[in-house]
Amino acid sequence: MSKMSTDTVAADAPRRHVLNGTTMGTRYSAIFYGPDRIDPALPAALFSAVDAVDRQMSNWKSDSDLSRLNRAAVGEWVEVPSEMFEVLKMALHIGKLSGGAFDIGVGDAVNAWGFGPGGRQATDAVSAPASGQRPDAGEVLELDAAGSRVRKHVPATLDLCGIAKGFGVDEMARCLDRFGITSYLVGIDGEMRARGEKPGREPWSVAVERPDRKNRDILGVMTLENGAIATSGDYRHFAEVNGETVSHTIDPSEGRPVKNPVASVTVLARTCMEADALATALMVLGEKKGVAFALSRQLDALFVLRKDGKLSEIGLGRFGGA
């Protein structure tokens, strides 16, 4: 359930409210300006918005809609909630756009490398790619929009971790929209979405974290207005396998964690769902292909590279590059 706090301000100024709680193994927050008294139904509605995403799309919950789809037999149509159908549709779109760099069909590899609900397996089980040539999710899944249903054409384990959190942020934004809130910053972990400005026409500011596995520090600050920001990196979720540090981000073409100089990628987009998935795709594509793809799509993206223990940046669009 959401916890709420309210700041005291001048009588004629919009009041700053803060709501936060836990979801998806982390925390969500909403900072917004509005009337002195907000609708008492808002805190519960905000929690319900993020909780529904978790209940539908978590691969950690055996009773989630995603787990139900993963257990379904090949060829069996499975009805899914409209929200999850929307996420699946966007996931396949980003997958096709990125040439398969973003692929929700890597659940088997995620599990094999110990980043799934099953936990770490024996290291010798992951000393090679989890599988050979696998079809990408676009070939595996068939979507029926009229019936909001999905079926698999071959066995596959789907993982929505690279897009569901961003969608959860978008659901928070839509919730505040329904309550007539027009000035807010909502987020789950490092994925954020903003609408409007703070009083005094001051833009919302979002910190971009330095990709440091030991310490939490700020790399820079980005202003955000009517848009979303998401970061994918190798510095928060990683493991030691056979003496090597490996990232939780899986390269679909290899069935193993990505291995390139990119430590993190931050992306600005219209929705947080898009920003989340695109950041993951750019991490997989790496320094050269990722930058080329971002330029071709005119993305606002910040690549942070780790080479010889030092960090360097490549900023595109609003991040100061080409």
CSV table of C-alpha atoms in Angstrom, one decimal:
chain,number,residue,atom,x,y,z
A,1,MET,CA,0.0,0.0,0.0
A,2,SER,CA,1.2,3.5,-0.7
A,3,LYS,CA,2.5,5.7,2.1
A,4,MET,CA,1.9,9.4,1.7
A,5,SER,CA,3.5,12.6,3.0
A,6,THR,CA,2.7,16.2,2.3
A,7,ASP,CA,4.9,19.3,2.4
A,8,THR,CA,3.7,22.6,4.0
A,9,VAL,CA,3.8,25.4,1.5
A,10,ALA,CA,2.4,28.9,1.1
A,11,ALA,CA,-1.4,28.9,1.2
A,12,ASP,CA,-1.8,30.0,-2.5
A,13,ALA,CA,0.7,27.6,-3.9
A,14,PRO,CA,0.1,24.0,-5.1
A,15,ARG,CA,1.0,21.6,-2.4
A,16,ARG,CA,3.7,19.0,-2.9
A,17,HIS,CA,2.6,15.4,-2.1
A,18,VAL,CA,4.7,12.2,-2.0
A,19,LEU,CA,3.4,8.7,-2.3
A,20,ASN,CA,5.6,5.6,-2.2
A,21,GLY,CA,5.6,1.9,-1.5
A,22,THR,CA,7.1,-1.4,-2.6
A,23,THR,CA,6.6,-3.4,-5.8
A,24,MET,CA,8.5,-5.7,-8.1
A,25,GLY,CA,11.2,-6.3,-5.5
A,26,THR,CA,12.0,-2.6,-5.3
A,27,ARG,CA,10.2,0.7,-4.5
A,28,TYR,CA,7.9,3.0,-6.4
A,29,SER,CA,7.4,6.7,-5.8
A,30,ALA,CA,5.2,9.6,-7.0
A,31,ILE,CA,5.9,13.2,-6.4
A,32,PHE,CA,3.2,15.6,-7.5
A,33,TYR,CA,1.7,19.0,-7.0
A,34,GLY,CA,-2.0,19.5,-6.4
A,35,PRO,CA,-4.6,20.8,-4.1
A,36,ASP,CA,-4.3,20.8,-0.3
A,37,ARG,CA,-6.5,17.8,0.0
A,38,ILE,CA,-6.2,15.0,-2.6
A,39,ASP,CA,-8.7,12.4,-3.3
A,40,PRO,CA,-8.5,9.8,-0.5
A,41,ALA,CA,-8.8,7.1,-3.1
A,42,LEU,CA,-5.6,8.1,-4.9
A,43,PRO,CA,-3.0,6.2,-2.7
A,44,ALA,CA,-4.8,2.9,-3.1
A,45,ALA,CA,-5.4,3.5,-6.8
A,46,LEU,CA,-1.7,4.1,-7.3
A,47,PHE,CA,-0.7,1.0,-5.5
A,48,SER,CA,-3.3,-1.0,-7.4
A,49,ALA,CA,-1.8,0.3,-10.7
A,50,VAL,CA,1.7,-1.0,-10.0
A,51,ASP,CA,0.5,-4.1,-8.2
A,52,ALA,CA,-1.5,-5.2,-11.2
A,53,VAL,CA,1.6,-5.1,-13.4
A,54,ASP,CA,3.5,-7.2,-10.9
A,55,ARG,CA,0.7,-9.7,-10.6
A,56,GLN,CA,0.4,-10.0,-14.4
A,57,MET,CA,4.0,-9.9,-15.6
A,58,SER,CA,6.2,-11.2,-12.8
A,59,ASN,CA,8.2,-14.4,-13.6
A,60,TRP,CA,8.8,-14.6,-9.8
A,61,LYS,CA,5.1,-15.3,-9.1
A,62,SER,CA,3.9,-18.7,-10.0
A,63,ASP,CA,0.3,-17.5,-10.3
A,64,SER,CA,1.1,-14.5,-12.6
A,65,ASP,CA,-0.4,-14.3,-16.1
A,66,LEU,CA,3.2,-14.5,-17.5
A,67,SER,CA,3.9,-17.7,-15.6
A,68,ARG,CA,0.6,-19.2,-16.8
A,69,LEU,CA,1.6,-18.4,-20.4
A,70,ASN,CA,5.1,-19.9,-19.9
A,71,ARG,CA,3.5,-23.1,-18.6
A,72,ALA,CA,1.0,-23.3,-21.5
A,73,ALA,CA,1.4,-26.0,-24.1
A,74,VAL,CA,2.7,-25.2,-27.6
A,75,GLY,CA,-0.2,-24.2,-29.8
A,76,GLU,CA,-2.6,-23.4,-26.9
A,77,TRP,CA,-4.3,-20.0,-27.0
A,78,VAL,CA,-3.9,-18.2,-23.7
A,79,GLU,CA,-6.0,-15.2,-22.8
A,80,VAL,CA,-4.1,-12.4,-21.1
A,81,PRO,CA,-5.1,-9.1,-19.6
A,82,SER,CA,-5.1,-6.1,-22.0
A,83,GLU,CA,-2.2,-4.5,-20.2
A,84,MET,CA,0.0,-7.5,-20.6
A,85,PHE,CA,-1.1,-7.8,-24.3
A,86,GLU,CA,0.0,-4.2,-24.8
A,87,VAL,CA,3.4,-5.0,-23.3
A,88,LEU,CA,3.9,-8.1,-25.4
A,89,LYS,CA,3.0,-6.1,-28.5
A,90,MET,CA,5.5,-3.4,-27.7
A,91,ALA,CA,8.2,-6.0,-26.8
A,92,LEU,CA,7.8,-7.6,-30.2
A,93,HIS,CA,7.9,-4.2,-31.9
A,94,ILE,CA,11.2,-3.2,-30.2
A,95,GLY,CA,12.6,-6.7,-30.9
A,96,LYS,CA,12.0,-6.3,-34.6
A,97,LEU,CA,13.2,-2.7,-34.6
A,98,SER,CA,16.4,-3.7,-32.9
A,99,GLY,CA,17.1,-6.8,-35.0
A,100,GLY,CA,16.5,-9.1,-32.1
A,101,ALA,CA,18.7,-7.3,-29.6
A,102,PHE,CA,15.7,-6.9,-27.4
A,103,ASP,CA,14.1,-10.3,-27.0
A,104,ILE,CA,11.6,-11.4,-24.3
A,105,GLY,CA,12.2,-15.1,-25.2
A,106,VAL,CA,15.4,-15.4,-23.2
A,107,GLY,CA,13.9,-16.6,-20.0
A,108,ASP,CA,15.7,-19.9,-20.3
A,109,ALA,CA,19.1,-18.2,-20.4
A,110,VAL,CA,18.1,-15.8,-17.6
A,111,ASN,CA,17.3,-18.8,-15.5
A,112,ALA,CA,20.4,-20.8,-16.5
A,113,TRP,CA,22.6,-17.9,-15.5
A,114,GLY,CA,20.9,-17.6,-12.1
A,115,PHE,CA,19.1,-14.3,-12.6
A,116,GLY,CA,15.6,-15.9,-12.6
A,117,PRO,CA,13.3,-17.1,-9.8
A,118,GLY,CA,15.2,-20.5,-9.6
A,119,GLY,CA,18.4,-18.8,-8.4
A,120,ARG,CA,22.0,-19.7,-9.2
A,121,GLN,CA,22.6,-23.1,-10.8
A,122,ALA,CA,25.9,-24.9,-11.0
A,123,THR,CA,28.6,-22.8,-12.7
A,124,ASP,CA,29.4,-25.5,-15.2
A,125,ALA,CA,25.8,-25.4,-16.4
A,126,VAL,CA,26.4,-21.9,-17.6
A,127,SER,CA,29.9,-22.1,-19.0
A,128,ALA,CA,28.5,-22.2,-22.5
A,129,PRO,CA,25.5,-20.6,-24.1
A,130,ALA,CA,22.2,-21.7,-22.6
A,131,SER,CA,21.0,-23.0,-26.0
A,132,GLY,CA,22.1,-22.9,-29.6
A,133,GLN,CA,20.2,-21.1,-32.4
A,134,ARG,CA,16.9,-20.1,-30.9
A,135,PRO,CA,14.1,-18.3,-32.7
A,136,ASP,CA,13.4,-14.8,-31.4
A,137,ALA,CA,10.2,-14.0,-29.7
A,138,GLY,CA,8.7,-12.5,-32.8
A,139,GLU,CA,8.8,-16.0,-34.4
A,140,VAL,CA,7.8,-17.8,-31.2
A,141,LEU,CA,4.6,-15.8,-30.4
A,142,GLU,CA,1.4,-15.2,-32.2
A,143,LEU,CA,-0.8,-12.4,-30.9
A,144,ASP,CA,-4.5,-12.2,-31.4
A,145,ALA,CA,-5.6,-8.6,-30.7
A,146,ALA,CA,-9.3,-9.2,-31.1
A,147,GLY,CA,-9.3,-11.9,-28.4
A,148,SER,CA,-6.4,-10.5,-26.3
A,149,ARG,CA,-4.8,-13.9,-26.4
A,150,VAL,CA,-1.4,-15.3,-27.2
A,151,ARG,CA,0.1,-18.7,-28.2
A,152,LYS,CA,3.5,-20.1,-28.6
A,153,HIS,CA,4.6,-22.0,-31.7
A,154,VAL,CA,7.6,-23.6,-30.1
A,155,PRO,CA,8.6,-24.1,-26.4
A,156,ALA,CA,9.8,-20.8,-24.8
A,157,THR,CA,10.2,-19.1,-21.5
A,158,LEU,CA,9.3,-15.5,-21.7
A,159,ASP,CA,10.9,-12.8,-19.5
A,160,LEU,CA,9.4,-9.3,-19.3
A,161,CYS,CA,11.9,-7.8,-16.9
A,162,GLY,CA,13.3,-5.5,-19.5
A,163,ILE,CA,10.0,-3.8,-20.2
A,164,ALA,CA,7.5,-4.4,-17.4
A,165,LYS,CA,9.0,-2.0,-14.9
A,166,GLY,CA,8.8,0.8,-17.5
A,167,PHE,CA,5.2,-0.1,-18.2
A,168,GLY,CA,4.5,0.0,-14.5
A,169,VAL,CA,5.8,3.6,-14.4
A,170,ASP,CA,3.4,4.5,-17.3
A,171,GLU,CA,0.5,3.0,-15.4
A,172,MET,CA,1.4,5.2,-12.5
A,173,ALA,CA,1.3,8.2,-14.8
A,174,ARG,CA,-2.0,7.2,-16.2
A,175,CYS,CA,-3.4,6.8,-12.7
A,176,LEU,CA,-2.4,10.3,-11.7
A,177,ASP,CA,-3.9,11.6,-15.0
A,178,ARG,CA,-7.2,10.0,-14.1
A,179,PHE,CA,-7.2,11.9,-10.8
A,180,GLY,CA,-6.6,15.2,-12.6
A,181,ILE,CA,-2.9,15.6,-11.5
A,182,THR,CA,-1.0,17.5,-14.2
A,183,SER,CA,2.4,18.1,-12.4
A,184,TYR,CA,4.2,14.9,-11.4
A,185,LEU,CA,7.3,12.7,-11.4
A,186,VAL,CA,6.7,9.0,-11.0
A,187,GLY,CA,9.2,6.2,-10.9
A,188,ILE,CA,10.1,2.6,-10.1
A,189,ASP,CA,13.7,2.3,-9.2
A,190,GLY,CA,15.6,4.2,-11.9
A,191,GLU,CA,12.8,4.3,-14.5
A,192,MET,CA,11.0,7.7,-14.4
A,193,ARG,CA,8.2,9.6,-16.2
A,194,ALA,CA,7.2,13.2,-15.8
A,195,ARG,CA,4.4,15.5,-16.7
A,196,GLY,CA,4.3,19.2,-16.6
A,197,GLU,CA,6.5,21.4,-14.4
A,198,LYS,CA,7.0,22.2,-10.8
A,199,PRO,CA,5.6,25.5,-9.5
A,200,GLY,CA,7.5,28.5,-10.9
A,201,ARG,CA,7.9,26.7,-14.2
A,202,GLU,CA,10.8,24.7,-12.9
A,203,PRO,CA,11.4,21.5,-14.8
A,204,TRP,CA,11.6,18.1,-13.1
A,205,SER,CA,15.2,17.0,-12.6
A,206,VAL,CA,16.3,13.3,-12.7
A,207,ALA,CA,19.7,12.1,-11.6
A,208,VAL,CA,21.6,9.7,-13.9
A,209,GLU,CA,23.5,7.2,-11.8
A,210,ARG,CA,27.2,6.5,-12.3
A,211,PRO,CA,27.6,2.8,-13.2
A,212,ASP,CA,29.6,1.8,-10.1
A,213,ARG,CA,29.2,-1.6,-8.6
A,214,LYS,CA,30.4,-0.6,-5.2
A,215,ASN,CA,29.2,2.9,-4.6
A,216,ARG,CA,26.1,4.9,-5.5
A,217,ASP,CA,27.0,8.2,-7.0
A,218,ILE,CA,25.5,10.7,-9.6
A,219,LEU,CA,26.9,10.9,-13.0
A,220,GLY,CA,24.7,13.9,-14.0
A,221,VAL,CA,21.3,15.4,-13.9
A,222,MET,CA,18.7,15.5,-16.7
A,223,THR,CA,15.6,17.7,-16.9
A,224,LEU,CA,12.4,15.9,-17.8
A,225,GLU,CA,9.1,17.3,-19.0
A,226,ASN,CA,6.3,15.3,-20.5
A,227,GLY,CA,8.5,12.3,-21.2
A,228,ALA,CA,10.3,9.3,-19.7
A,229,ILE,CA,13.8,8.1,-18.9
A,230,ALA,CA,15.2,4.6,-18.3
A,231,THR,CA,18.6,3.2,-17.6
A,232,SER,CA,20.0,-0.3,-18.3
A,233,GLY,CA,23.3,-1.2,-16.8
A,234,ASP,CA,25.7,-3.9,-15.6
A,235,TYR,CA,26.3,-2.4,-12.1
A,236,ARG,CA,23.3,-3.3,-10.0
A,237,HIS,CA,22.3,-6.9,-10.9
A,238,PHE,CA,25.4,-9.0,-11.6
A,239,ALA,CA,27.0,-12.2,-10.5
A,240,GLU,CA,30.4,-13.9,-10.2
A,241,VAL,CA,30.6,-17.0,-12.5
A,242,ASN,CA,33.8,-18.9,-12.8
A,243,GLY,CA,35.7,-15.9,-11.4
A,244,GLU,CA,34.1,-13.5,-13.9
A,245,THR,CA,31.6,-10.7,-13.2
A,246,VAL,CA,28.6,-11.1,-15.5
A,247,SER,CA,25.7,-8.8,-16.1
A,248,HIS,CA,22.0,-9.8,-15.8
A,249,THR,CA,21.4,-8.5,-19.3
A,250,ILE,CA,21.3,-11.4,-21.7
A,251,ASP,CA,22.5,-11.2,-25.3
A,252,PRO,CA,19.8,-13.2,-27.2
A,253,SER,CA,22.2,-14.2,-30.0
A,254,GLU,CA,24.6,-15.9,-27.6
A,255,GLY,CA,22.3,-17.0,-24.7
A,256,ARG,CA,24.8,-15.5,-22.3
A,257,PRO,CA,25.3,-12.2,-20.5
A,258,VAL,CA,26.4,-9.3,-22.7
A,259,LYS,CA,30.1,-8.8,-22.9
A,260,ASN,CA,31.0,-5.4,-24.3
A,261,PRO,CA,32.4,-2.1,-23.0
A,262,VAL,CA,29.0,-0.6,-22.3
A,263,ALA,CA,28.4,-0.2,-18.6
A,264,SER,CA,25.1,1.6,-18.9
A,265,VAL,CA,22.7,3.2,-21.3
A,266,THR,CA,20.2,5.8,-20.5
A,267,VAL,CA,17.3,6.6,-23.0
A,268,LEU,CA,14.7,9.3,-23.2
A,269,ALA,CA,11.4,8.4,-24.8
A,270,ARG,CA,7.7,9.2,-25.0
A,271,THR,CA,6.8,6.4,-22.6
A,272,CYS,CA,8.8,4.6,-20.0
A,273,MET,CA,7.9,1.2,-21.5
A,274,GLU,CA,9.7,2.3,-24.7
A,275,ALA,CA,12.7,3.8,-22.9
A,276,ASP,CA,13.1,0.7,-20.8
A,277,ALA,CA,13.1,-1.7,-23.7
A,278,LEU,CA,15.3,0.5,-25.9
A,279,ALA,CA,17.9,0.9,-23.1
A,280,THR,CA,18.2,-2.9,-22.9
A,281,ALA,CA,18.4,-3.2,-26.6
A,282,LEU,CA,21.3,-0.7,-26.8
A,283,MET,CA,23.1,-2.5,-24.0
A,284,VAL,CA,23.0,-5.7,-26.0
A,285,LEU,CA,24.0,-4.0,-29.3
A,286,GLY,CA,27.1,-2.5,-27.6
A,287,GLU,CA,29.3,0.5,-28.4
A,288,LYS,CA,29.3,0.6,-32.2
A,289,LYS,CA,26.1,-1.1,-33.3
A,290,GLY,CA,24.2,0.6,-30.4
A,291,VAL,CA,25.3,4.1,-31.2
A,292,ALA,CA,24.6,3.5,-34.9
A,293,PHE,CA,21.1,2.2,-34.1
A,294,ALA,CA,20.4,5.2,-31.8
A,295,LEU,CA,21.6,7.6,-34.4
A,296,SER,CA,19.4,5.9,-37.1
A,297,ARG,CA,16.4,6.2,-34.9
A,298,GLN,CA,17.3,9.7,-33.6
A,299,LEU,CA,17.2,8.6,-30.0
A,300,ASP,CA,18.2,10.7,-27.0
A,301,ALA,CA,20.7,8.3,-25.5
A,302,LEU,CA,23.7,8.3,-23.2
A,303,PHE,CA,26.2,5.4,-23.4
A,304,VAL,CA,28.7,5.1,-20.5
A,305,LEU,CA,31.6,2.9,-21.4
A,306,ARG,CA,34.0,1.1,-19.0
A,307,LYS,CA,37.5,0.5,-20.4
A,308,ASP,CA,40.6,-0.2,-18.4
A,309,GLY,CA,38.8,0.8,-15.2
A,310,LYS,CA,37.9,4.2,-16.6
A,311,LEU,CA,34.5,5.6,-17.6
A,312,SER,CA,33.8,7.6,-20.8
A,313,GLU,CA,30.6,8.8,-22.3
A,314,ILE,CA,28.9,9.1,-25.7
A,315,GLY,CA,25.9,11.4,-25.6
A,316,LEU,CA,23.4,11.6,-28.4
A,317,GLY,CA,20.5,14.0,-28.9
A,318,ARG,CA,19.5,15.8,-25.7
A,319,PHE,CA,22.5,14.2,-24.0
A,320,GLY,CA,24.8,16.5,-25.9
A,321,GLY,CA,26.0,14.5,-28.9
A,322,ALA,CA,25.1,14.3,-32.5
